[in-house]
Short mmCIF file of C-alpha atoms in Angstrom, two decimals:
data_model
loop_
_atom_site.label_atom_id
_atom_site.label_comp_id
_atom_site.label_asym_id
_atom_site.label_seq_id
_atom_site.Cartn_x
_atom_site.Cartn_y
_atom_site.Cartn_z
CA ASP A 74 2.44 -34.58 93.78
CA VAL A 75 5.51 -35.62 95.45
CA LYS A 76 4.91 -37.99 98.40
CA VAL A 77 7.27 -38.64 101.21
CA THR A 78 5.85 -41.20 103.58
CA GLN A 79 7.10 -42.08 106.97
CA SER A 80 6.22 -45.47 108.26
CA SER A 81 4.84 -44.21 111.57
CA ARG A 82 3.18 -41.24 112.95
CA TYR A 83 3.82 -42.13 116.63
CA LEU A 84 6.12 -44.63 118.27
CA VAL A 85 6.82 -45.59 121.91
CA LYS A 86 9.97 -47.55 122.61
CA ARG A 87 11.83 -48.66 125.61
CA THR A 88 15.33 -47.57 126.51
CA GLY A 89 18.01 -49.79 124.91
CA GLU A 90 15.74 -51.03 122.07
CA LYS A 91 16.91 -50.89 118.49
CA VAL A 92 14.44 -48.61 116.54
CA PHE A 93 13.90 -48.35 112.81
CA LEU A 94 12.29 -45.37 111.34
CA GLU A 95 11.39 -45.84 107.66
CA CYS A 96 10.88 -43.26 104.94
CA VAL A 97 9.77 -43.85 101.35
CA GLN A 98 9.57 -41.26 98.58
CA ASP A 99 7.90 -41.81 95.19
CA MET A 100 9.62 -39.26 92.93
CA ASP A 101 12.92 -40.85 92.19
CA HIS A 102 14.77 -38.26 94.15
CA GLU A 103 18.47 -38.63 94.58
CA ASN A 104 18.71 -36.83 97.92
CA MET A 105 17.24 -37.94 101.14
CA PHE A 106 17.49 -36.45 104.61
CA TRP A 107 16.70 -37.26 108.32
CA TYR A 108 16.15 -34.36 110.62
CA ARG A 109 15.03 -34.09 114.29
CA GLN A 110 12.98 -31.30 115.60
CA ASP A 111 13.06 -30.21 119.25
CA PRO A 112 11.51 -27.13 121.02
CA GLY A 113 14.00 -24.43 121.23
CA LEU A 114 16.55 -26.23 119.02
CA GLY A 115 14.69 -26.17 115.67
CA LEU A 116 15.52 -28.67 112.95
CA ARG A 117 18.84 -30.32 112.94
CA LEU A 118 20.29 -32.62 110.26
CA ILE A 119 21.08 -36.20 111.40
CA TYR A 120 22.29 -37.90 108.20
CA PHE A 121 21.62 -37.44 104.50
CA SER A 122 22.09 -39.58 101.50
CA TYR A 123 22.80 -38.38 97.93
CA ASP A 124 22.70 -41.77 96.29
CA VAL A 125 21.91 -45.43 96.98
CA LYS A 126 24.38 -46.72 99.58
CA MET A 127 25.90 -43.27 99.89
CA LYS A 128 25.59 -41.43 103.19
CA GLU A 129 27.11 -38.53 105.09
CA LYS A 130 26.83 -37.34 108.66
CA GLY A 131 24.90 -34.23 109.41
CA ASP A 132 25.21 -32.10 112.60
CA ILE A 133 24.16 -34.61 115.17
CA PRO A 134 24.79 -38.21 113.95
CA GLU A 135 25.79 -39.66 117.41
CA GLY A 136 23.63 -42.49 118.46
CA TYR A 137 22.14 -42.95 114.86
CA SER A 138 22.95 -44.81 111.71
CA VAL A 139 21.17 -44.97 108.32
CA SER A 140 20.58 -47.26 105.44
CA ARG A 141 19.78 -46.64 101.86
CA GLU A 142 19.70 -49.91 99.93
CA LYS A 143 17.20 -48.67 97.29
CA LYS A 144 16.71 -45.22 95.99
CA GLU A 145 13.23 -44.72 97.29
CA ARG A 146 13.85 -45.72 100.83
CA PHE A 147 15.98 -44.25 103.54
CA SER A 148 15.95 -45.72 107.09
CA LEU A 149 17.03 -44.16 110.32
CA ILE A 150 18.35 -46.52 112.99
CA LEU A 151 18.63 -45.79 116.67
CA GLU A 152 21.11 -48.50 117.80
CA SER A 153 20.09 -48.31 121.39
CA ALA A 154 17.37 -45.87 122.06
CA SER A 155 17.74 -43.38 124.93
CA THR A 156 15.48 -40.97 126.47
CA ASN A 157 17.28 -38.03 124.96
CA GLN A 158 16.28 -39.31 121.56
CA THR A 159 12.62 -38.64 122.29
CA SER A 160 11.84 -36.17 119.44
CA MET A 161 9.94 -35.43 116.26
CA TYR A 162 11.74 -37.06 113.44
CA LEU A 163 11.27 -35.72 109.84
CA CYS A 164 12.29 -37.16 106.68
CA ALA A 165 12.80 -35.21 103.55
CA SER A 166 13.68 -35.87 99.86
CA SER A 167 14.89 -33.60 96.98
CA PRO A 168 16.20 -34.00 93.43
CA THR A 169 19.67 -33.10 92.64
CA GLY A 170 19.95 -29.81 90.86
CA TRP A 171 22.77 -27.90 89.31
CA PRO A 172 24.37 -25.70 90.18
CA GLY A 173 22.16 -26.30 93.26
CA GLY A 174 18.78 -25.46 94.54
CA THR A 175 15.86 -27.74 94.21
CA GLU A 176 12.72 -28.06 96.23
CA ALA A 177 12.75 -30.32 99.30
CA PHE A 178 9.63 -32.21 100.33
CA PHE A 179 8.91 -33.60 103.81
CA GLY A 180 7.04 -36.51 105.29
CA GLN A 181 4.42 -36.09 107.94
CA GLY A 182 6.85 -36.73 110.82
CA THR A 183 7.30 -39.44 113.50
CA ARG A 184 6.81 -38.59 117.09
CA LEU A 185 9.14 -40.98 119.05
CA THR A 186 8.96 -41.34 122.68
CA VAL A 187 11.58 -43.39 124.45
CA VAL A 188 10.56 -44.49 127.99
CA LYS B 200 28.75 -21.22 107.78
CA GLN B 201 25.17 -20.50 106.77
CA GLU B 202 22.96 -19.17 109.60
CA VAL B 203 19.26 -18.35 109.16
CA THR B 204 17.30 -16.03 111.51
CA GLN B 205 13.69 -15.40 111.46
CA ILE B 206 11.80 -12.49 113.16
CA PRO B 207 9.33 -12.24 114.81
CA ALA B 208 9.45 -15.45 116.75
CA ALA B 209 5.72 -15.15 117.24
CA LEU B 210 2.80 -13.06 115.82
CA SER B 211 -0.84 -12.70 116.72
CA VAL B 212 -3.04 -10.83 114.44
CA PRO B 213 -6.80 -10.26 113.72
CA GLU B 214 -8.27 -11.92 110.68
CA GLY B 215 -7.90 -9.86 107.49
CA GLU B 216 -4.50 -8.21 108.18
CA ASN B 217 -1.68 -8.34 105.64
CA LEU B 218 1.48 -9.82 107.27
CA VAL B 219 5.17 -9.75 106.64
CA LEU B 220 7.41 -12.62 108.02
CA ASN B 221 11.11 -12.00 107.82
CA CYS B 222 14.04 -14.30 107.23
CA SER B 223 17.71 -13.32 107.01
CA PHE B 224 20.80 -15.46 106.15
CA THR B 225 24.38 -14.88 106.44
CA ASP B 226 25.80 -16.52 103.19
CA SER B 227 24.50 -14.58 100.33
CA ALA B 228 25.89 -17.04 97.75
CA ILE B 229 22.76 -19.12 98.05
CA TYR B 230 20.93 -20.77 95.00
CA ASN B 231 17.54 -20.66 96.42
CA LEU B 232 15.47 -20.14 99.54
CA GLN B 233 12.43 -22.17 100.53
CA TRP B 234 9.53 -21.25 102.78
CA PHE B 235 7.61 -23.98 104.73
CA ARG B 236 4.47 -24.14 106.80
CA GLN B 237 4.21 -26.52 109.73
CA ASP B 238 1.02 -27.26 111.66
CA PRO B 239 1.28 -28.52 115.19
CA GLY B 240 2.61 -31.97 115.46
CA LYS B 241 2.74 -32.41 111.69
CA GLY B 242 5.53 -32.42 108.95
CA LEU B 243 6.61 -29.47 106.83
CA THR B 244 4.60 -28.24 103.71
CA SER B 245 6.56 -26.51 101.09
CA LEU B 246 5.01 -23.24 100.26
CA LEU B 247 7.34 -21.32 97.99
CA LEU B 248 10.83 -21.92 96.54
CA ILE B 249 12.61 -18.79 95.19
CA GLN B 250 15.58 -19.43 92.97
CA SER B 251 18.45 -16.96 93.14
CA SER B 252 17.70 -15.74 89.66
CA GLN B 253 14.19 -14.61 90.76
CA ARG B 254 13.31 -11.82 93.13
CA GLU B 255 9.78 -12.86 93.86
CA GLN B 256 7.54 -15.95 93.78
CA THR B 257 3.77 -16.00 94.26
CA SER B 258 1.20 -18.62 95.22
CA GLY B 259 -2.25 -17.45 95.95
CA ARG B 260 -2.22 -15.07 98.86
CA LEU B 261 1.46 -15.72 99.53
CA ASN B 262 4.25 -13.83 98.05
CA ALA B 263 7.96 -14.34 98.81
CA SER B 264 10.80 -12.04 97.84
CA LEU B 265 14.46 -12.70 98.00
CA ASP B 266 17.20 -10.07 98.12
CA LYS B 267 20.61 -11.84 98.06
CA SER B 268 22.59 -8.62 98.49
CA SER B 269 21.08 -7.86 101.71
CA GLY B 270 20.69 -11.46 102.92
CA ARG B 271 16.96 -11.28 103.39
CA SER B 272 13.70 -12.86 102.34
CA THR B 273 10.20 -11.88 103.22
CA LEU B 274 6.92 -13.88 103.12
CA TYR B 275 4.02 -11.72 102.59
CA ILE B 276 0.57 -13.15 103.45
CA ALA B 277 -2.35 -11.12 102.21
CA ALA B 278 -5.74 -11.02 103.85
CA SER B 279 -4.90 -13.48 106.64
CA GLN B 280 -7.31 -16.03 107.72
CA PRO B 281 -7.58 -18.30 110.84
CA GLY B 282 -6.53 -21.28 108.68
CA ASP B 283 -3.21 -19.50 108.16
CA SER B 284 -2.38 -20.16 111.88
CA ALA B 285 0.75 -22.26 111.78
CA THR B 286 4.55 -21.98 112.15
CA TYR B 287 6.36 -20.69 109.16
CA LEU B 288 9.90 -21.66 108.61
CA CYS B 289 12.44 -20.56 105.93
CA ALA B 290 15.41 -22.54 104.88
CA ALA B 291 18.55 -21.87 102.78
CA PRO B 292 20.88 -24.35 101.35
CA PHE B 293 24.08 -25.28 103.20
CA SER B 294 27.09 -23.92 101.35
CA GLY B 295 28.52 -27.32 100.83
CA GLY B 296 25.78 -28.42 98.50
CA TYR B 297 23.61 -31.60 98.21
CA ASN B 298 20.59 -29.38 99.11
CA LYS B 299 21.21 -29.66 102.78
CA LEU B 300 19.05 -27.06 104.26
CA ILE B 301 19.77 -24.74 107.23
CA PHE B 302 16.54 -23.76 108.91
CA GLY B 303 15.50 -20.68 110.84
CA ALA B 304 13.66 -21.10 114.11
CA GLY B 305 10.31 -20.21 112.66
CA THR B 306 7.59 -17.69 113.16
CA ARG B 307 4.60 -18.95 115.02
CA LEU B 308 1.50 -17.23 113.59
CA ALA B 309 -1.93 -17.09 115.21
CA VAL B 310 -4.73 -15.37 113.25
CA HIS B 311 -7.88 -14.89 115.39
CA PRO B 312 -11.33 -14.29 114.10
#
């Protein structure tokens, strides 16, 4: 079974802190994604990566950065946490398919609260 | 731009009923559509992936269909059980590729004994 593991289920951080959310997948997938999920807004893509050291902005990248130094690991960084970044963060991975259309797998989510 | 809509937003049914959850998408040139389940406070669990070359996909009591021409997919749940209570989300790939998914808002299902 594909496993996508997020380093924390729950995090509480203070405003202004630099926050790292880690995600690891064990299926050698090329694509990895970070989404955030908020009530009434659904899932929104923050960043994604289609290869090591490659990244592209999603719909809401402001206030975030990412790092992918190894294929299995994709980190989301909140440079200076703010209360409006309190949310559920979801990591996903998928293999590259052609012409497109492969199955995406999600981690268990990280509930981040910024106080 | 791909947009995904799910109706109904919420559904409450007695145990044993057969259910249909609906998902519509605007860009019919999709390669696949995926259905997920999400329990409260948890991540997403992949239920079914339907490739564009398929019309249906089945897993246990779940059956998903895909009609690209009409821009619709349905998730059929047979003989619903209280354990089926969750939010069900459908997602279609963004037209730009890389498997970026566009999600519907979900259908929150409650099955009561």
